[in-house]
Amino acid sequence: MAARGQRLKQRRRSDYGFLLDYRTRWYVLDVLDFLYDSVVNAYLISHCSLHPTTSPQVGLVAHSSSDYFAPVSFPAVLDLGMRVTRLGNTSVTYEIGVFERAVEEVKAVGQFVHVFVDLKGAKPVPSEMAKPLREGLERLLVRDAQKSSL
């Protein structure tokens, strides 16, 4: 396994600033992007004052990727860990770790990039994301992540 894959495979729950309990559903297990979206949206709504239908800015997915290490099956309870590895003026890169309850080893590590746009017209945000959004994301920012992340 390449060095990057070995680093990611060493991830533990304690590497993530936000954890979400998630019960598997048999019809979404092959679509881990759905899991990634779930943990990101749960955090944005509960910690960044984002309301997808009424906030002036929303995040559009610009990129997502996954490194799979082991399968998860139905039924299972997962812990989805989230941290921010890059925070720009109008975009953010999240890293999501997928853990099965009571199992220490990570099952998958994903990357998810949002570019924030104006809700009306989906045009790029002119200067930077809203202050409450940025402040919430900064709480999960891992300062040395560019050296150790995806």
N, CA, C and O atoms as a GROMACS GRO file, in nm:
protein
  600
    1MET      N    1   0.085  -0.119   0.000
    1MET     CA    2   0.000   0.000   0.000
    1MET      C    3   0.089   0.124   0.000
    1MET      O    4   0.190   0.128   0.070
    2ALA      N    5   0.052   0.222  -0.075
    2ALA     CA    6   0.130   0.345  -0.083
    2ALA      C    7   0.135   0.415   0.052
    2ALA      O    8   0.052   0.390   0.140
    3ALA      N    9   0.234   0.503   0.068
    3ALA     CA   10   0.253   0.574   0.195
    3ALA      C   11   0.128   0.652   0.237
    3ALA      O   12   0.093   0.652   0.355
    4ARG      N   13   0.062   0.716   0.142
    4ARG     CA   14  -0.059   0.792   0.174
    4ARG      C   15  -0.166   0.700   0.230
    4ARG      O   16  -0.230   0.733   0.330
    5GLY      N   17  -0.187   0.586   0.166
    5GLY     CA   18  -0.286   0.489   0.214
    5GLY      C   19  -0.252   0.437   0.353
    5GLY      O   20  -0.342   0.418   0.435
    6GLN      N   21  -0.125   0.414   0.379
    6GLN     CA   22  -0.084   0.369   0.512
    6GLN      C   23  -0.113   0.475   0.618
    6GLN      O   24  -0.159   0.443   0.727
    7ARG      N   25  -0.086   0.602   0.585
    7ARG     CA   26  -0.116   0.712   0.679
    7ARG      C   27  -0.265   0.718   0.709
    7ARG      O   28  -0.306   0.731   0.825
    8LEU      N   29  -0.347   0.710   0.604
    8LEU     CA   30  -0.491   0.719   0.623
    8LEU      C   31  -0.544   0.601   0.703
    8LEU      O   32  -0.634   0.617   0.786
    9LYS      N   33  -0.488   0.485   0.680
    9LYS     CA   34  -0.532   0.365   0.750
    9LYS      C   35  -0.503   0.372   0.900
    9LYS      O   36  -0.561   0.296   0.978
   10GLN      N   37  -0.416   0.461   0.941
   10GLN     CA   38  -0.383   0.478   1.083
   10GLN      C   39  -0.480   0.573   1.154
   10GLN      O   40  -0.467   0.592   1.275
   11ARG      N   41  -0.575   0.633   1.083
   11ARG     CA   42  -0.667   0.726   1.144
   11ARG      C   43  -0.747   0.658   1.256
   11ARG      O   44  -0.781   0.540   1.248
   12ARG      N   45  -0.775   0.736   1.361
   12ARG     CA   46  -0.856   0.691   1.474
   12ARG      C   47  -0.961   0.798   1.502
   12ARG      O   48  -0.948   0.911   1.456
   13ARG      N   49  -1.062   0.762   1.576
   13ARG     CA   50  -1.170   0.856   1.606
   13ARG      C   51  -1.116   0.986   1.666
   13ARG      O   52  -1.169   1.094   1.639
   14SER      N   53  -1.013   0.975   1.746
   14SER     CA   54  -0.957   1.093   1.813
   14SER      C   55  -0.894   1.192   1.716
   14SER      O   56  -0.863   1.305   1.755
   15ASP      N   57  -0.875   1.153   1.590
   15ASP     CA   58  -0.821   1.244   1.489
   15ASP      C   59  -0.927   1.343   1.438
   15ASP      O   60  -0.895   1.437   1.365
   16TYR      N   61  -1.052   1.321   1.475
   16TYR     CA   62  -1.163   1.399   1.421
   16TYR      C   63  -1.230   1.480   1.530
   16TYR      O   64  -1.258   1.429   1.639
   17GLY      N   65  -1.257   1.608   1.501
   17GLY     CA   66  -1.318   1.699   1.598
   17GLY      C   67  -1.468   1.686   1.611
   17GLY      O   68  -1.526   1.739   1.706
   18PHE      N   69  -1.533   1.616   1.518
   18PHE     CA   70  -1.678   1.600   1.521
   18PHE      C   71  -1.710   1.457   1.484
   18PHE      O   72  -1.657   1.404   1.386
   19LEU      N   73  -1.796   1.392   1.563
   19LEU     CA   74  -1.840   1.255   1.536
   19LEU      C   75  -1.992   1.252   1.528
   19LEU      O   76  -2.061   1.316   1.606
   20LEU      N   77  -2.042   1.175   1.433
   20LEU     CA   78  -2.186   1.158   1.414
   20LEU      C   79  -2.217   1.009   1.414
   20LEU      O   80  -2.153   0.933   1.342
   21ASP      N   81  -2.316   0.967   1.496
   21ASP     CA   82  -2.364   0.828   1.491
   21ASP      C   83  -2.448   0.812   1.367
   21ASP      O   84  -2.530   0.898   1.334
   22TYR      N   85  -2.429   0.701   1.297
   22TYR     CA   86  -2.504   0.678   1.174
   22TYR      C   87  -2.541   0.531   1.165
   22TYR      O   88  -2.454   0.444   1.172
   23ARG      N   89  -2.667   0.502   1.150
   23ARG     CA   90  -2.713   0.364   1.132
   23ARG      C   91  -2.715   0.331   0.983
   23ARG      O   92  -2.772   0.405   0.903
   24THR      N   93  -2.654   0.219   0.949
   24THR     CA   94  -2.648   0.183   0.807
   24THR      C   95  -2.787   0.148   0.755
   24THR      O   96  -2.875   0.104   0.829
   25ARG      N   97  -2.802   0.168   0.627
   25ARG     CA   98  -2.923   0.129   0.554
   25ARG      C   99  -2.877   0.044   0.437
   25ARG      O  100  -2.782   0.081   0.368
   26TRP      N  101  -2.940  -0.065   0.415
   26TRP     CA  102  -2.891  -0.158   0.313
   26TRP      C  103  -2.884  -0.095   0.175
   26TRP      O  104  -2.801  -0.136   0.094
   27TYR      N  105  -2.966   0.003   0.145
   27TYR     CA  106  -2.969   0.059   0.011
   27TYR      C  107  -2.870   0.173  -0.012
   27TYR      O  108  -2.864   0.225  -0.124
   28VAL      N  109  -2.793   0.214   0.089
   28VAL     CA  110  -2.697   0.322   0.066
   28VAL      C  111  -2.553   0.282   0.095
   28VAL      O  112  -2.463   0.366   0.087
   29LEU      N  113  -2.529   0.158   0.128
   29LEU     CA  114  -2.394   0.120   0.168
   29LEU      C  115  -2.290   0.136   0.058
   29LEU      O  116  -2.173   0.159   0.087
   30ASP      N  117  -2.329   0.124  -0.068
   30ASP     CA  118  -2.232   0.139  -0.176
   30ASP      C  119  -2.208   0.285  -0.213
   30ASP      O  120  -2.126   0.313  -0.300
   31VAL      N  121  -2.276   0.375  -0.151
   31VAL     CA  122  -2.266   0.516  -0.186
   31VAL      C  123  -2.211   0.592  -0.065
   31VAL      O  124  -2.285   0.662   0.003
   32LEU      N  125  -2.080   0.578  -0.038
   32LEU     CA  126  -2.023   0.643   0.080
   32LEU      C  127  -2.028   0.794   0.071
   32LEU      O  128  -2.023   0.861   0.173
   33ASP      N  129  -2.038   0.849  -0.050
   33ASP     CA  130  -2.053   0.994  -0.060
   33ASP      C  131  -2.178   1.039   0.015
   33ASP      O  132  -2.180   1.150   0.070
   34PHE      N  133  -2.280   0.956   0.018
   34PHE     CA  134  -2.402   0.988   0.095
   34PHE      C  135  -2.367   1.001   0.242
   34PHE      O  136  -2.417   1.091   0.310
   35LEU      N  137  -2.284   0.912   0.293
   35LEU     CA  138  -2.242   0.920   0.434
   35LEU      C  139  -2.163   1.047   0.457
   35LEU      O  140  -2.183   1.115   0.558
   36TYR      N  141  -2.073   1.078   0.366
   36TYR     CA  142  -1.990   1.198   0.381
   36TYR      C  143  -2.078   1.321   0.385
   36TYR      O  144  -2.059   1.409   0.469
   37ASP      N  145  -2.173   1.328   0.295
   37ASP     CA  146  -2.265   1.441   0.290
   37ASP      C  147  -2.346   1.452   0.420
   37ASP      O  148  -2.372   1.562   0.467
   38SER      N  149  -2.384   1.338   0.477
   38SER     CA  150  -2.463   1.338   0.601
   38SER      C  151  -2.388   1.402   0.715
   38SER      O  152  -2.443   1.488   0.785
   39VAL      N  153  -2.263   1.364   0.736
   39VAL     CA  154  -2.187   1.417   0.849
   39VAL      C  155  -2.155   1.565   0.826
   39VAL      O  156  -2.160   1.645   0.920
   40VAL      N  157  -2.121   1.602   0.704
   40VAL     CA  158  -2.091   1.742   0.674
   40VAL      C  159  -2.214   1.830   0.698
   40VAL      O  160  -2.206   1.932   0.765
   41ASN      N  161  -2.328   1.789   0.642
   41ASN     CA  162  -2.449   1.869   0.660
   41ASN      C  163  -2.493   1.875   0.806
   41ASN      O  164  -2.540   1.980   0.850
   42ALA      N  165  -2.481   1.766   0.880
   42ALA     CA  166  -2.517   1.768   1.022
   42ALA      C  167  -2.433   1.872   1.096
   42ALA      O  168  -2.484   1.946   1.180
   43TYR      N  169  -2.303   1.877   1.066
   43TYR     CA  170  -2.217   1.975   1.132
   43TYR      C  171  -2.250   2.118   1.089
   43TYR      O  172  -2.261   2.207   1.173
   44LEU      N  173  -2.266   2.140   0.959
   44LEU     CA  174  -2.294   2.276   0.910
   44LEU      C  175  -2.423   2.332   0.968
   44LEU      O  176  -2.431   2.450   1.001
   45ILE      N  177  -2.524   2.247   0.980
   45ILE     CA  178  -2.652   2.292   1.032
   45ILE      C  179  -2.643   2.316   1.183
   45ILE      O  180  -2.693   2.418   1.232
   46SER      N  181  -2.581   2.225   1.257
   46SER     CA  182  -2.581   2.237   1.403
   46SER      C  183  -2.472   2.327   1.460
   46SER      O  184  -2.486   2.375   1.572
   47HIS      N  185  -2.363   2.350   1.386
   47HIS     CA  186  -2.251   2.427   1.442
   47HIS      C  187  -2.209   2.550   1.360
   47HIS      O  188  -2.124   2.627   1.404
   48CYS      N  189  -2.268   2.567   1.243
   48CYS     CA  190  -2.226   2.679   1.157
   48CYS      C  191  -2.342   2.767   1.115
   48CYS      O  192  -2.327   2.852   1.027
   49SER      N  193  -2.457   2.749   1.175
   49SER     CA  194  -2.576   2.830   1.145
   49SER      C  195  -2.618   2.823   0.998
   49SER      O  196  -2.674   2.918   0.946
   50LEU      N  197  -2.591   2.711   0.933
   50LEU     CA  198  -2.630   2.697   0.793
   50LEU      C  199  -2.769   2.634   0.786
   50LEU      O  200  -2.796   2.532   0.849
   51HIS      N  201  -2.856   2.697   0.708
   51HIS     CA  202  -2.990   2.646   0.683
   51HIS      C  203  -3.003   2.634   0.532
   51HIS      O  204  -3.020   2.735   0.463
   52PRO      N  205  -2.994   2.512   0.479
   52PRO     CA  206  -2.982   2.491   0.334
   52PRO      C  207  -3.084   2.562   0.247
   52PRO      O  208  -3.052   2.598   0.133
   53THR      N  209  -3.204   2.583   0.295
   53THR     CA  210  -3.305   2.646   0.209
   53THR      C  211  -3.317   2.797   0.228
   53THR      O  212  -3.381   2.865   0.148
   54THR      N  213  -3.254   2.852   0.335
   54THR     CA  214  -3.271   2.995   0.360
   54THR      C  215  -3.141   3.072   0.380
   54THR      O  216  -3.142   3.194   0.373
   55SER      N  217  -3.030   3.005   0.403
   55SER     CA  218  -2.903   3.077   0.420
   55SER      C  219  -2.863   3.144   0.290
   55SER      O  220  -2.891   3.091   0.182
   56PRO      N  221  -2.798   3.259   0.297
   56PRO     CA  222  -2.758   3.328   0.174
   56PRO      C  223  -2.651   3.252   0.095
   56PRO      O  224  -2.637   3.272  -0.026
   57GLN      N  225  -2.576   3.164   0.162
   57GLN     CA  226  -2.472   3.086   0.096
   57GLN      C  227  -2.495   2.938   0.122
   57GLN      O  228  -2.539   2.899   0.230
   58VAL      N  229  -2.464   2.857   0.023
   58VAL     CA  230  -2.470   2.711   0.037
   58VAL      C  231  -2.345   2.651  -0.027
   58VAL      O  232  -2.282   2.713  -0.113
   59GLY      N  233  -2.311   2.531   0.017
   59GLY     CA  234  -2.194   2.463  -0.039
   59GLY      C  235  -2.234   2.369  -0.150
   59GLY      O  236  -2.326   2.288  -0.136
   60LEU      N  237  -2.164   2.381  -0.263
   60LEU     CA  238  -2.180   2.286  -0.374
   60LEU      C  239  -2.059   2.193  -0.376
   60LEU      O  240  -1.946   2.238  -0.355
   61VAL      N  241  -2.082   2.067  -0.401
   61VAL     CA  242  -1.973   1.970  -0.403
   61VAL      C  243  -1.890   1.992  -0.530
   61VAL      O  244  -1.940   1.984  -0.642
   62ALA      N  245  -1.761   2.019  -0.509
   62ALA     CA  246  -1.670   2.037  -0.622
   62ALA      C  247  -1.585   1.912  -0.645
   62ALA      O  248  -1.536   1.889  -0.755
   63HIS      N  249  -1.569   1.832  -0.540
   63HIS     CA  250  -1.484   1.713  -0.550
   63HIS      C  251  -1.515   1.620  -0.433
   63HIS      O  252  -1.546   1.666  -0.322
   64SER      N  253  -1.507   1.491  -0.458
   64SER     CA  254  -1.512   1.393  -0.349
   64SER      C  255  -1.430   1.272  -0.391
   64SER      O  256  -1.422   1.238  -0.509
   65SER      N  257  -1.369   1.208  -0.291
   65SER     CA  258  -1.292   1.086  -0.317
   65SER      C  259  -1.293   1.001  -0.192
   65SER      O  260  -1.322   1.049  -0.083
   66SER      N  261  -1.261   0.873  -0.209
   66SER     CA  262  -1.261   0.780  -0.097
   66SER      C  263  -1.147   0.681  -0.109
   66SER      O  264  -1.110   0.639  -0.218
   67ASP      N  265  -1.092   0.647   0.005
   67ASP     CA  266  -0.998   0.536   0.016
   67ASP      C  267  -1.066   0.432   0.104
   67ASP      O  268  -1.092   0.458   0.221
   68TYR      N  269  -1.096   0.316   0.047
   68TYR     CA  270  -1.166   0.210   0.118
   68TYR      C  271  -1.066   0.109   0.173
   68TYR      O  272  -0.976   0.065   0.101
   69PHE      N  273  -1.083   0.072   0.300
   69PHE     CA  274  -0.994  -0.024   0.363
   69PHE      C  275  -1.064  -0.152   0.402
   69PHE      O  276  -1.003  -0.259   0.401
   70ALA      N  277  -1.191  -0.144   0.438
   70ALA     CA  278  -1.267  -0.262   0.479
   70ALA      C  279  -1.416  -0.232   0.462
   70ALA      O  280  -1.458  -0.117   0.475
   71PRO      N  281  -1.494  -0.334   0.434
   71PRO     CA  282  -1.638  -0.311   0.415
   71PRO      C  283  -1.712  -0.290   0.547
   71PRO      O  284  -1.665  -0.330   0.654
   72VAL      N  285  -1.828  -0.226   0.536
   72VAL     CA  286  -1.924  -0.221   0.645
   72VAL      C  287  -2.048  -0.292   0.593
   72VAL      O  288  -2.071  -0.299   0.473
   73SER      N  289  -2.126  -0.345   0.684
   73SER     CA  290  -2.242  -0.421   0.640
   73SER      C  291  -2.366  -0.378   0.716
   73SER      O  292  -2.359  -0.308   0.817
   74PHE      N  293  -2.478  -0.421   0.666
   74PHE     CA  294  -2.607  -0.394   0.729
   74PHE      C  295  -2.642  -0.512   0.817
   74PHE      O  296  -2.624  -0.626   0.772
   75PRO      N  297  -2.689  -0.495   0.936
   75PRO     CA  298  -2.704  -0.370   1.008
   75PRO      C  299  -2.578  -0.336   1.086
   75PRO      O  300  -2.511  -0.425   1.137
   76ALA      N  301  -2.545  -0.211   1.094
   76ALA     CA  302  -2.430  -0.166   1.172
   76ALA      C  303  -2.454  -0.022   1.214
   76ALA      O  304  -2.530   0.051   1.151
   77VAL      N  305  -2.387   0.016   1.320
   77VAL     CA  306  -2.386   0.157   1.361
   77VAL      C  307  -2.246   0.208   1.334
   77VAL      O  308  -2.148   0.148   1.377
   78LEU      N  309  -2.238   0.318   1.264
   78LEU     CA  310  -2.109   0.377   1.228
   78LEU      C  311  -2.086   0.505   1.307
   78LEU      O  312  -2.180   0.573   1.348
   79ASP      N  313  -1.960   0.536   1.326
   79ASP     CA  314  -1.920   0.667   1.375
   79ASP      C  315  -1.853   0.736   1.258
   79ASP      O  316  -1.754   0.688   1.205
   80LEU      N  317  -1.908   0.849   1.217
   80LEU     CA  318  -1.852   0.926   1.107
   80LEU      C  319  -1.776   1.043   1.167
   80LEU      O  320  -1.836   1.130   1.230
   81GLY      N  321  -1.646   1.046   1.146
   81GLY     CA  322  -1.563   1.154   1.199
   81GLY      C  323  -1.538   1.257   1.092
   81GLY      O  324  -1.523   1.223   0.974
   82MET      N  325  -1.533   1.384   1.131
   82MET     CA  326  -1.512   1.491   1.034
   82MET      C  327  -1.409   1.589   1.088
   82MET      O  328  -1.409   1.623   1.207
   83ARG      N  329  -1.323   1.633   0.999
   83ARG     CA  330  -1.230   1.743   1.029
   83ARG      C  331  -1.212   1.824   0.903
   83ARG      O  332  -1.242   1.778   0.793
   84VAL      N  333  -1.161   1.945   0.919
   84VAL     CA  334  -1.134   2.034   0.806
   84VAL      C  335  -0.985   2.033   0.781
   84VAL      O  336  -0.906   2.058   0.872
   85THR      N  337  -0.946   2.004   0.657
   85THR     CA  338  -0.802   2.000   0.625
   85THR      C  339  -0.755   2.122   0.548
   85THR      O  340  -0.636   2.153   0.549
   86ARG      N  341  -0.846   2.192   0.483
   86ARG     CA  342  -0.812   2.318   0.414
   86ARG      C  343  -0.932   2.411   0.423
   86ARG      O  344  -1.047   2.369   0.408
   87LEU      N  345  -0.903   2.537   0.447
   87LEU     CA  346  -1.010   2.637   0.456
   87LEU      C  347  -0.966   2.760   0.379
   87LEU      O  348  -0.876   2.834   0.420
   88GLY      N  349  -1.031   2.782   0.265
   88GLY     CA  350  -1.001   2.897   0.182
   88GLY      C  351  -1.103   3.007   0.206
   88GLY      O  352  -1.182   2.999   0.300
   89ASN      N  353  -1.103   3.108   0.121
   89ASN     CA  354  -1.200   3.217   0.134
   89ASN      C  355  -1.341   3.173   0.100
   89ASN      O  356  -1.437   3.215   0.164
   90THR      N  357  -1.354   3.087  -0.002
   90THR     CA  358  -1.486   3.044  -0.047
   90THR      C  359  -1.501   2.893  -0.056
   90THR      O  360  -1.604   2.843  -0.102
   91SER      N  361  -1.400   2.818  -0.014
   91SER     CA  362  -1.408   2.673  -0.022
   91SER      C  363  -1.351   2.608   0.102
   91SER      O  364  -1.275   2.669   0.178
   92VAL      N  365  -1.388   2.483   0.122
   92VAL     CA  366  -1.341   2.406   0.237
   92VAL      C  367  -1.321   2.261   0.193
   92VAL      O  368  -1.398   2.208   0.112
   93THR      N  369  -1.218   2.198   0.247
   93THR     CA  370  -1.193   2.056   0.224
   93THR      C  371  -1.211   1.983   0.356
   93THR      O  372  -1.146   2.014   0.456
   94TYR      N  373  -1.300   1.886   0.354
   94TYR     CA  374  -1.327   1.804   0.472
   94TYR      C  375  -1.259   1.669   0.456
   94TYR      O  376  -1.239   1.622   0.344
   95GLU      N  377  -1.222   1.609   0.567
   95GLU     CA  378  -1.182   1.469   0.568
   95GLU      C  379  -1.280   1.396   0.657
   95GLU      O  380  -1.310   1.442   0.768
   96ILE      N  381  -1.331   1.284   0.609
   96ILE     CA  382  -1.429   1.206   0.684
   96ILE      C  383  -1.373   1.066   0.706
   96ILE      O  384  -1.329   1.001   0.612
   97GLY      N  385  -1.376   1.022   0.831
   97GLY     CA  386  -1.337   0.886   0.865
   97GLY      C  387  -1.460   0.805   0.898
   97GLY      O  388  -1.547   0.851   0.971
   98VAL      N  389  -1.468   0.683   0.843
   98VAL     CA  390  -1.582   0.594   0.867
   98VAL      C  391  -1.535   0.481   0.958
   98VAL      O  392  -1.446   0.404   0.922
   99PHE      N  393  -1.597   0.471   1.075
   99PHE     CA  394  -1.563   0.369   1.174
   99PHE      C  395  -1.688   0.289   1.208
   99PHE      O  396  -1.796   0.346   1.221
  100GLU      N  397  -1.672   0.160   1.222
  100GLU     CA  398  -1.783   0.078   1.272
  100GLU      C  399  -1.780   0.081   1.424
  100GLU      O  400  -1.673   0.073   1.485
  101ARG      N  401  -1.896   0.091   1.486
  101ARG     CA  402  -1.906   0.096   1.632
  101ARG      C  403  -1.831  -0.022   1.693
  101ARG      O  404  -1.847  -0.136   1.650
  102ALA      N  405  -1.751   0.006   1.793
  102ALA     CA  406  -1.674  -0.094   1.870
  102ALA      C  407  -1.559  -0.156   1.790
  102ALA      O  408  -1.500  -0.255   1.834
  103VAL      N  409  -1.526  -0.100   1.675
  103VAL     CA  410  -1.411  -0.145   1.597
  103VAL      C  411  -1.317  -0.026   1.583
  103VAL      O  412  -1.359   0.080   1.534
  104GLU      N  413  -1.194  -0.040   1.624
  104GLU     CA  414  -1.100   0.073   1.625
  104GLU      C  415  -1.051   0.111   1.485
  104GLU      O  416  -1.032   0.230   1.458
  105GLU      N  417  -1.032   0.015   1.397
  105GLU     CA  418  -0.974   0.043   1.266
  105GLU      C  419  -1.073   0.119   1.177
  105GLU      O  420  -1.193   0.091   1.176
  106VAL      N  421  -1.019   0.213   1.104
  106VAL     CA  422  -1.100   0.292   1.010
  106VAL      C  423  -1.139   0.205   0.891
  106VAL      O  424  -1.058   0.126   0.842
  107LYS      N  425  -1.262   0.220   0.845
  107LYS     CA  426  -1.312   0.143   0.731
  107LYS      C  427  -1.290   0.217   0.599
  107LYS      O  428  -1.265   0.154   0.496
  108ALA      N  429  -1.298   0.348   0.604
  108ALA     CA  430  -1.277   0.430   0.484
  108ALA      C  431  -1.242   0.571   0.529
  108ALA      O  432  -1.282   0.615   0.637
  109VAL      N  433  -1.168   0.641   0.445
  109VAL     CA  434  -1.138   0.782   0.468
  109VAL      C  435  -1.170   0.854   0.338
  109VAL      O  436  -1.124   0.815   0.231
  110GLY      N  437  -1.250   0.957   0.349
  110GLY     CA  438  -1.291   1.030   0.230
  110GLY      C  439  -1.255   1.176   0.237
  110GLY      O  440  -1.228   1.231   0.344
  111GLN      N  441  -1.254   1.237   0.121
  111GLN     CA  442  -1.231   1.380   0.108
  111GLN      C  443  -1.353   1.438   0.038
  111GLN      O  444  -1.407   1.377  -0.055
  112PHE      N  445  -1.394   1.555   0.081
  112PHE     CA  446  -1.516   1.618   0.032
  112PHE      C  447  -1.489   1.767   0.025
  112PHE      O  448  -1.452   1.827   0.126
  113VAL      N  449  -1.505   1.828  -0.091
  113VAL     CA  450  -1.478   1.971  -0.108
  113VAL      C  451  -1.608   2.045  -0.140
  113VAL      O  452  -1.681   2.008  -0.231
  114HIS      N  453  -1.634   2.148  -0.063
  114HIS     CA  454  -1.745   2.238  -0.089
  114HIS      C  455  -1.691   2.371  -0.138
  114HIS      O  456  -1.592   2.422  -0.084
  115VAL      N  457  -1.754   2.427  -0.239
  115VAL     CA  458  -1.733   2.566  -0.280
  115VAL      C  459  -1.863   2.638  -0.247
  115VAL      O  460  -1.970   2.597  -0.291
  116PHE      N  461  -1.851   2.744  -0.170
  116PHE     CA  462  -1.972   2.815  -0.127
  116PHE      C  463  -2.014   2.917  -0.232
  116PHE      O  464  -1.934   2.994  -0.285
  117VAL      N  465  -2.144   2.912  -0.260
  117VAL     CA  466  -2.204   2.997  -0.363
  117VAL      C  467  -2.323   3.070  -0.304
  117VAL      O  468  -2.375   3.032  -0.200
  118ASP      N  469  -2.365   3.174  -0.374
  118ASP     CA  470  -2.486   3.246  -0.342
  118ASP      C  471  -2.605   3.153  -0.362
  118ASP      O  472  -2.615   3.088  -0.466
  119LEU      N  473  -2.696   3.145  -0.265
  119LEU     CA  474  -2.812   3.058  -0.278
  119LEU      C  475  -2.894   3.095  -0.401
  119LEU      O  476  -2.941   3.008  -0.474
  120LYS      N  477  -2.911   3.225  -0.424
  120LYS     CA  478  -2.986   3.270  -0.540
  120LYS      C  479  -2.893   3.279  -0.660
  120LYS      O  480  -2.806   3.366  -0.663
  121GLY      N  481  -2.909   3.193  -0.755
  121GLY     CA  482  -2.829   3.196  -0.876
  121GLY      C  483  -2.706   3.106  -0.875
  121GLY      O  484  -2.643   3.086  -0.979
  122ALA      N  485  -2.671   3.052  -0.761
  122ALA     CA  486  -2.556   2.962  -0.747
  122ALA      C  487  -2.428   3.020  -0.806
  122ALA      O  488  -2.347   2.947  -0.865
  123LYS      N  489  -2.409   3.148  -0.789
  123LYS     CA  490  -2.286   3.215  -0.834
  123LYS      C  491  -2.184   3.209  -0.720
  123LYS      O  492  -2.223   3.211  -0.603
  124PRO      N  493  -2.056   3.201  -0.752
  124PRO     CA  494  -1.955   3.198  -0.646
  124PRO      C  495  -1.968   3.317  -0.551
  124PRO      O  496  -2.000   3.428  -0.592
  125VAL      N  497  -1.943   3.290  -0.424
  125VAL     CA  498  -1.947   3.395  -0.323
  125VAL      C  499  -1.841   3.498  -0.361
  125VAL      O  500  -1.727   3.461  -0.388
  126PRO      N  501  -1.877   3.628  -0.362
  126PRO     CA  502  -1.784   3.730  -0.412
  126PRO      C  503  -1.652   3.742  -0.336
  126PRO      O  504  -1.547   3.757  -0.399
  127SER      N  505  -1.654   3.735  -0.204
  127SER     CA  506  -1.528   3.757  -0.132
  127SER      C  507  -1.495   3.643  -0.037
  127SER      O  508  -1.386   3.585  -0.045
  128GLU      N  509  -1.586   3.611   0.052
  128GLU     CA  510  -1.560   3.501   0.144
  128GLU      C  511  -1.690   3.450   0.204
  128GLU      O  512  -1.794   3.514   0.195
  129MET      N  513  -1.681   3.333   0.266
  129MET     CA  514  -1.800   3.273   0.326
  129MET      C  515  -1.844   3.352   0.448
  129MET      O  516  -1.767   3.429   0.506
  130ALA      N  517  -1.970   3.332   0.486
  130ALA     CA  518  -2.028   3.403   0.600
  130ALA      C  519  -1.949   3.376   0.728
  130ALA      O  520  -1.893   3.268   0.746
  131LYS      N  521  -1.946   3.475   0.816
  131LYS     CA  522  -1.867   3.467   0.940
  131LYS      C  523  -1.904   3.346   1.028
  131LYS      O  524  -1.813   3.275   1.070
  132PRO      N  525  -2.032   3.321   1.058
  132PRO     CA  526  -2.064   3.205   1.143
  132PRO      C  527  -2.020   3.072   1.080
  132PRO      O  528  -1.979   2.980   1.150
  133LEU      N  529  -2.029   3.065   0.949
  133LEU     CA  530  -1.986   2.945   0.878
  133LEU      C  531  -1.836   2.926   0.893
  133LEU      O  532  -1.790   2.817   0.928
  134ARG      N  533  -1.761   3.030   0.866
  134ARG     CA  534  -1.615   3.024   0.877
  134ARG      C  535  -1.572   2.990   1.020
  134ARG      O  536  -1.484   2.906   1.040
  135GLU      N  537  -1.634   3.054   1.118
  135GLU     CA  538  -1.597   3.028   1.257
  135GLU      C  539  -1.622   2.883   1.296
  135GLU      O  540  -1.541   2.822   1.365
  136GLY      N  541  -1.735   2.827   1.252
  136GLY     CA  542  -1.765   2.688   1.281
  136GLY      C  543  -1.666   2.593   1.216
  136GLY      O  544  -1.625   2.494   1.276
  137LEU      N  545  -1.626   2.623   1.092
  137LEU     CA  546  -1.530   2.538   1.021
  137LEU      C  547  -1.391   2.550   1.081
  137LEU      O  548  -1.316   2.452   1.085
  138GLU      N  549  -1.356   2.669   1.128
  138GLU     CA  550  -1.223   2.688   1.190
  138GLU      C  551  -1.206   2.601   1.314
  138GLU      O  552  -1.094   2.561   1.347
  139ARG      N  553  -1.316   2.570   1.383
  139ARG     CA  554  -1.307   2.485   1.503
  139ARG      C  555  -1.261   2.343   1.469
  139ARG      O  556  -1.207   2.274   1.555
  140LEU      N  557  -1.281   2.300   1.346
  140LEU     CA  558  -1.240   2.165   1.305
  140LEU      C  559  -1.113   2.165   1.220
  140LEU      O  560  -1.067   2.059   1.177
  141LEU      N  561  -1.056   2.283   1.197
  141LEU     CA  562  -0.938   2.293   1.111
  141LEU      C  563  -0.817   2.229   1.178
  141LEU      O  564  -0.782   2.261   1.292
  142VAL      N  565  -0.754   2.137   1.106
  142VAL     CA  566  -0.632   2.072   1.152
  142VAL      C  567  -0.518   2.148   1.086
  142VAL      O  568  -0.500   2.140   0.964
  143ARG      N  569  -0.440   2.220   1.164
  143ARG     CA  570  -0.339   2.312   1.111
  143ARG      C  571  -0.230   2.241   1.031
  143ARG      O  572  -0.180   2.298   0.934
  144ASP      N  573  -0.191   2.120   1.069
  144ASP     CA  574  -0.086   2.050   0.998
  144ASP      C  575  -0.140   1.950   0.898
  144ASP      O  576  -0.067   1.860   0.854
  145ALA      N  577  -0.266   1.963   0.860
  145ALA     CA  578  -0.332   1.864   0.776
  145ALA      C  579  -0.272   1.853   0.637
  145ALA      O  580  -0.274   1.745   0.578
  146GLN      N  581  -0.218   1.962   0.582
  146GLN     CA  582  -0.162   1.954   0.447
  146GLN      C  583  -0.045   1.858   0.442
  146GLN      O  584  -0.016   1.801   0.337
  147LYS      N  585   0.022   1.840   0.554
  147LYS     CA  586   0.132   1.745   0.560
  147LYS      C  587   0.084   1.602   0.582
  147LYS      O  588   0.148   1.507   0.537
  148SER      N  589  -0.030   1.588   0.653
  148SER     CA  590  -0.070   1.454   0.696
  148SER      C  591  -0.201   1.404   0.638
  148SER      O  592  -0.240   1.291   0.667
  149SER      N  593  -0.271   1.482   0.557
  149SER     CA  594  -0.401   1.438   0.507
  149SER      C  595  -0.388   1.376   0.369
  149SER      O  596  -0.280   1.336   0.324
  150LEU      N  597  -0.505   1.369   0.303
  150LEU     CA  598  -0.511   1.306   0.171
  150LEU      C  599  -0.411   1.366   0.081
  150LEU      O  600  -0.399   1.326  -0.035
   0.00000   0.00000   0.00000
